[in-house]
mmCIF file with all atom_site columns, C-alpha atoms in Angstrom:
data_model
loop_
_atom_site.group_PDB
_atom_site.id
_atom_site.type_symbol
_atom_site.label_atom_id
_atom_site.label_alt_id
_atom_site.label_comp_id
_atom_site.label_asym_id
_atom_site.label_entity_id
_atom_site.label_seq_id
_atom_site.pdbx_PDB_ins_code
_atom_site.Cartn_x
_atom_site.Cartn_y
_atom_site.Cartn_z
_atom_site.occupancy
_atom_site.B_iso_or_equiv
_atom_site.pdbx_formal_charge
_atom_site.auth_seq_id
_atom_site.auth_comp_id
_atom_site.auth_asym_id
_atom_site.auth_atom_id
_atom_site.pdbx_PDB_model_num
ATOM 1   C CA . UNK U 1 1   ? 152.902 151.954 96.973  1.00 49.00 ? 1   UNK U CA 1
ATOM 2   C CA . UNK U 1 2   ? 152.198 149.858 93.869  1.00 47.00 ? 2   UNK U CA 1
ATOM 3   C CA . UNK U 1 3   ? 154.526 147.255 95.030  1.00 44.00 ? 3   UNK U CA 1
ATOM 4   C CA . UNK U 1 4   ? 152.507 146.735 98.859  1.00 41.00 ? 4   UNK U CA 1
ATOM 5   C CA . UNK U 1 5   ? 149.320 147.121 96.479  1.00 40.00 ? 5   UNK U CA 1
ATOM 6   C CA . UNK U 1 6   ? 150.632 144.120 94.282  1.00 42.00 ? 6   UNK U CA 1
ATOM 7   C CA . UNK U 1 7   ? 152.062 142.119 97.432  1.00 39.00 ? 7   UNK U CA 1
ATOM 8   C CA . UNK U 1 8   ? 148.265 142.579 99.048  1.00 42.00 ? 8   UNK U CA 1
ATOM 9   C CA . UNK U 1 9   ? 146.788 141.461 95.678  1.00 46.00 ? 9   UNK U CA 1
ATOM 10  C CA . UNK U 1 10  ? 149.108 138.443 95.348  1.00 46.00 ? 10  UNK U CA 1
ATOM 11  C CA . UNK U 1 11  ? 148.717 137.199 98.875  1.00 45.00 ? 11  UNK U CA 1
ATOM 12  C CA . UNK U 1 12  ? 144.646 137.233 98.635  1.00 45.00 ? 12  UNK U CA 1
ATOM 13  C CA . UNK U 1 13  ? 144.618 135.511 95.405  1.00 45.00 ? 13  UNK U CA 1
ATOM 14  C CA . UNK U 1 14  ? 144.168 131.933 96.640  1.00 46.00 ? 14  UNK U CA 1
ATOM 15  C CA . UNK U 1 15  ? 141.677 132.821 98.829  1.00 46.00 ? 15  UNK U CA 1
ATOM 16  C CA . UNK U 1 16  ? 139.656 135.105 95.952  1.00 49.00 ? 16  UNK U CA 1
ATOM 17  C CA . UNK U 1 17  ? 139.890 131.397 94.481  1.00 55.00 ? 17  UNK U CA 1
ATOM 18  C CA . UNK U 1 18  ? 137.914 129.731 97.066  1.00 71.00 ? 18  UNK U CA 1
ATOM 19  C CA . UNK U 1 19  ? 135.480 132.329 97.518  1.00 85.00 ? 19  UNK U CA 1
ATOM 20  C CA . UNK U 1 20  ? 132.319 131.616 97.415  1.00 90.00 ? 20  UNK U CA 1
ATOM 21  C CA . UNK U 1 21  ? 130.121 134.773 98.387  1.00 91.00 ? 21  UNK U CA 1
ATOM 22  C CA . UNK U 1 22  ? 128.032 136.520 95.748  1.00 92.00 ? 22  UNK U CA 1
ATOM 23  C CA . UNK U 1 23  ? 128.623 141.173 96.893  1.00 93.00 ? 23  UNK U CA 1
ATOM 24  C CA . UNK U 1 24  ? 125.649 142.494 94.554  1.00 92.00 ? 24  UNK U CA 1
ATOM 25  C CA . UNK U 1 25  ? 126.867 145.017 91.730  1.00 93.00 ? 25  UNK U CA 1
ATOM 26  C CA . UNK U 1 26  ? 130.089 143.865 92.808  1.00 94.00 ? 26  UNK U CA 1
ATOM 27  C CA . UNK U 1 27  ? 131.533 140.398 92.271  1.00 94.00 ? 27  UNK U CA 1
ATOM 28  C CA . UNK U 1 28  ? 130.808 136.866 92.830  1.00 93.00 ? 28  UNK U CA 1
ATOM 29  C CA . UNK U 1 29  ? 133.521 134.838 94.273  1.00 92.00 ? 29  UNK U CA 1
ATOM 30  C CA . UNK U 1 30  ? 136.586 135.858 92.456  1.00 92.00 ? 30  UNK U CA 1
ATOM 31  C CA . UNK U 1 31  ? 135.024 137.423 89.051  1.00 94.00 ? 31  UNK U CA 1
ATOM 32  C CA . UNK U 1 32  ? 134.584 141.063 89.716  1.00 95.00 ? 32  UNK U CA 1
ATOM 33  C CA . UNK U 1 33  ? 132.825 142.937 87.226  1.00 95.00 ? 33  UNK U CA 1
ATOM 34  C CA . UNK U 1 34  ? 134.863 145.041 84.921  1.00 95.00 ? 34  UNK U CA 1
ATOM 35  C CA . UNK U 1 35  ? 137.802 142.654 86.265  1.00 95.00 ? 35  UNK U CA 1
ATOM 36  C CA . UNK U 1 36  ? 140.354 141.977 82.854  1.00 93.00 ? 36  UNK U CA 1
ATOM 37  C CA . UNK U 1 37  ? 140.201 138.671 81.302  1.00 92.00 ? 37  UNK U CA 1
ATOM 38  C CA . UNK U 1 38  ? 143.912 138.522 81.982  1.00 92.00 ? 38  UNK U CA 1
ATOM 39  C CA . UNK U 1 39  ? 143.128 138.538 85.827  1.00 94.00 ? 39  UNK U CA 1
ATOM 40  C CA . UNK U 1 40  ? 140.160 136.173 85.585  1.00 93.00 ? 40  UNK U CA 1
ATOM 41  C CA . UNK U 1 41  ? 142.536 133.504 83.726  1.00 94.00 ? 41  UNK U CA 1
ATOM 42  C CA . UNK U 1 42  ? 145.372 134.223 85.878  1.00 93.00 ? 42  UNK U CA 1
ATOM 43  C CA . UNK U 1 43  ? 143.223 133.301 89.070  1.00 91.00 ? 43  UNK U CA 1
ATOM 44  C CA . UNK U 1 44  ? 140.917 130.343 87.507  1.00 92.00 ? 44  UNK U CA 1
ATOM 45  C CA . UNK U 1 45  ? 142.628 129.202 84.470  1.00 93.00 ? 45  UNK U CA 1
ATOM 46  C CA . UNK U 1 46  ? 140.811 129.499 80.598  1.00 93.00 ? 46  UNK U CA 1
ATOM 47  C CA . UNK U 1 47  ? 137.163 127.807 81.462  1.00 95.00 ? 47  UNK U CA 1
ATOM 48  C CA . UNK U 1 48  ? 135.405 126.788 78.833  1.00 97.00 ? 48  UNK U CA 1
ATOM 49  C CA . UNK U 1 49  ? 134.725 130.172 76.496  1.00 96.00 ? 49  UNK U CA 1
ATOM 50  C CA . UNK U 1 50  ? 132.166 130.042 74.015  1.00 96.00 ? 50  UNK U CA 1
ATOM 51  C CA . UNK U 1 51  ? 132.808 132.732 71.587  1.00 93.00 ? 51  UNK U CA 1
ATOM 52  C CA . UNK U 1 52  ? 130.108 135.538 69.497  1.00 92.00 ? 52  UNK U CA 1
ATOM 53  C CA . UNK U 1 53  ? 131.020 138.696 68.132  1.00 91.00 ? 53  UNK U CA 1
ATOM 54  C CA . UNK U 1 54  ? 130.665 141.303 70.921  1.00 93.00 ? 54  UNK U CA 1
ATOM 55  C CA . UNK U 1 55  ? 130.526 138.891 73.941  1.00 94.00 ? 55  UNK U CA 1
ATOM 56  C CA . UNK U 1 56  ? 132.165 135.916 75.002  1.00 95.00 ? 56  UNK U CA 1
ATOM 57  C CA . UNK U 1 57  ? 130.557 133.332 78.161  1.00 97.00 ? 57  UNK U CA 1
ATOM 58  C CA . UNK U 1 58  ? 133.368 131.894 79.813  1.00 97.00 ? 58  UNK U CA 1
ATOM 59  C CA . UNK U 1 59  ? 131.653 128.818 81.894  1.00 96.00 ? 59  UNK U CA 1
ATOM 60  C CA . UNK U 1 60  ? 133.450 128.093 85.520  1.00 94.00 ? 60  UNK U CA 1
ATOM 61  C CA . UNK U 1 61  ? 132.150 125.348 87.373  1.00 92.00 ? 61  UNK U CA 1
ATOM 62  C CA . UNK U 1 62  ? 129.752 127.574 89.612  1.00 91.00 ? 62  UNK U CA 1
ATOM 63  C CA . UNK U 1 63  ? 129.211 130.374 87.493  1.00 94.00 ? 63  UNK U CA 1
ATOM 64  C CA . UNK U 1 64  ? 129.590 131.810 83.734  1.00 96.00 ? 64  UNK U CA 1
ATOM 65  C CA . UNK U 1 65  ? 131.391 134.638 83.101  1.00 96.00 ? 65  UNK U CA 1
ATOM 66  C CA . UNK U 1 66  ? 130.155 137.205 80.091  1.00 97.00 ? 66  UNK U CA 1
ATOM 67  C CA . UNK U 1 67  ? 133.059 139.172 78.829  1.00 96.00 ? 67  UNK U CA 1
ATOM 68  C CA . UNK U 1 68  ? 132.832 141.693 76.211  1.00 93.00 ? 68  UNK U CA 1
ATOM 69  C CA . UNK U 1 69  ? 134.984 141.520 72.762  1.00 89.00 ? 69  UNK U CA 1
ATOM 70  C CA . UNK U 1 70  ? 135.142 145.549 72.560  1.00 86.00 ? 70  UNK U CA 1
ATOM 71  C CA . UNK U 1 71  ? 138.551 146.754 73.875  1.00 87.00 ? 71  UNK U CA 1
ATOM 72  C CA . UNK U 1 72  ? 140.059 145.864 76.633  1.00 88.00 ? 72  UNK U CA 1
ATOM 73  C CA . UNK U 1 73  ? 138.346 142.743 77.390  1.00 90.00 ? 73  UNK U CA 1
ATOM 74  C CA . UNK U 1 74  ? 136.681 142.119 80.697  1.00 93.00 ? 74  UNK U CA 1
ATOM 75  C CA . UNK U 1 75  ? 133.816 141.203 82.794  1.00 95.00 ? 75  UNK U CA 1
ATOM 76  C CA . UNK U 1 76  ? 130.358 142.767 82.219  1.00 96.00 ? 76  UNK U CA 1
ATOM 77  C CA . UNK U 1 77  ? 128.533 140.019 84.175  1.00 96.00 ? 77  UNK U CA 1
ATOM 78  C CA . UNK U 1 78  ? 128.789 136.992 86.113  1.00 96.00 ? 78  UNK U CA 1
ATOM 79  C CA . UNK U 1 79  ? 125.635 134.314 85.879  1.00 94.00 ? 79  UNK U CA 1
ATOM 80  C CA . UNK U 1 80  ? 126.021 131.657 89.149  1.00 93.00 ? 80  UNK U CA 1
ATOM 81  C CA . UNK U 1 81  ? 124.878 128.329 88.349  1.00 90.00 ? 81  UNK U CA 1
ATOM 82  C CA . UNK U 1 82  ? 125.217 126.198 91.214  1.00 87.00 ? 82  UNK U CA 1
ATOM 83  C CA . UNK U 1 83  ? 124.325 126.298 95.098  1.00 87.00 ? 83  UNK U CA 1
ATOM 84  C CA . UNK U 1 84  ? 127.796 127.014 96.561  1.00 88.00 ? 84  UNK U CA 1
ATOM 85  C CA . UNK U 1 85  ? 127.689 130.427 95.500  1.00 89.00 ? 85  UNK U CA 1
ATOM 86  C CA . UNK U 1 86  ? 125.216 132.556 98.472  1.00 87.00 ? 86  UNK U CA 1
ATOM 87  C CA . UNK U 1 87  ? 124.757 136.067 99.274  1.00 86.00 ? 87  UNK U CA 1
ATOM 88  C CA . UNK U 1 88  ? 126.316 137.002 103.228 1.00 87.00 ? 88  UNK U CA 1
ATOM 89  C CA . UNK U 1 89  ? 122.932 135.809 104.515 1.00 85.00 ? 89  UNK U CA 1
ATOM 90  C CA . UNK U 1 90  ? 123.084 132.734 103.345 1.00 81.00 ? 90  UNK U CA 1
ATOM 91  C CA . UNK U 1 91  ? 120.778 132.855 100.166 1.00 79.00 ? 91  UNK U CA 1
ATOM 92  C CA . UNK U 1 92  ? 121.545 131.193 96.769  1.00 83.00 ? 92  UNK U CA 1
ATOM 93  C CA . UNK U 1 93  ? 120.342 128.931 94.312  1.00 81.00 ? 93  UNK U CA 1
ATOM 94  C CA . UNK U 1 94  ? 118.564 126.071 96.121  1.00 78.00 ? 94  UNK U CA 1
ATOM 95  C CA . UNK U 1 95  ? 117.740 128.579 98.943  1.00 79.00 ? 95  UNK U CA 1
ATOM 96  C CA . UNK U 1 96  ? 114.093 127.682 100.381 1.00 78.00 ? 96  UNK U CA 1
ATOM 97  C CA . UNK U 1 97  ? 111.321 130.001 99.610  1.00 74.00 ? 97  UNK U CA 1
ATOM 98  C CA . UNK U 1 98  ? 110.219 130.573 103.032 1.00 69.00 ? 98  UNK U CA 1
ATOM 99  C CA . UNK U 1 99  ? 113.756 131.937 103.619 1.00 65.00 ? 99  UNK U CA 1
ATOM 100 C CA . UNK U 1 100 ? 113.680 134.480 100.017 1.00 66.00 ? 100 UNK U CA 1
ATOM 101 C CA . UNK U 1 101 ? 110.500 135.855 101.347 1.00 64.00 ? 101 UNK U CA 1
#
């Protein structure tokens, strides 16, 4: 079972890449909160990380990444910074305000 789970995983990893679709609570494009910092570099490389004590903001092009310094280190939240990154419907940074309302 944990080897068709790992296959699956593999196999969907370029395309986690390329995603661009913000899932509220959930993940936007490939950074899934609570995801390991292992995972996140294996999929998008190191990013820039800026480091402080408890937290560390790992900027993507896109979107920054805030991973916590406490234990096992992974995702807490994910800020987007750019347009590319939308919600199902279509809504993102740059969306029109008619459209939000």
């Amino acid at each position: 079972m944990r080897l068709v789970l790992a296959l699956l995983l593999a196999w969907s990893l370029p395309a986690l890449a390329t995603d661009t679709f913000i899932v509220p609570g959930v993940r936007v494009g490939p950074a899934v909160l609570g995801q390991s910092l292992e995972e996140l570099t294996r999929l998008l490389g190191a990013g820039q990380p800026q480091h402080s004590p408890q937290y560390t903001n790992i900027i993507y092009p896109g979107f920054t990444v805030v991973v916590g310094n406490q234990g096992r280190p992974s995702i807490l939240s994910v800020v987007v910074t750019d347009p590319p990154y939308h919600l199902k419907n279509g809504l993102g940074i740059g969306s029109q305000s008619k459209l939000v309302m």
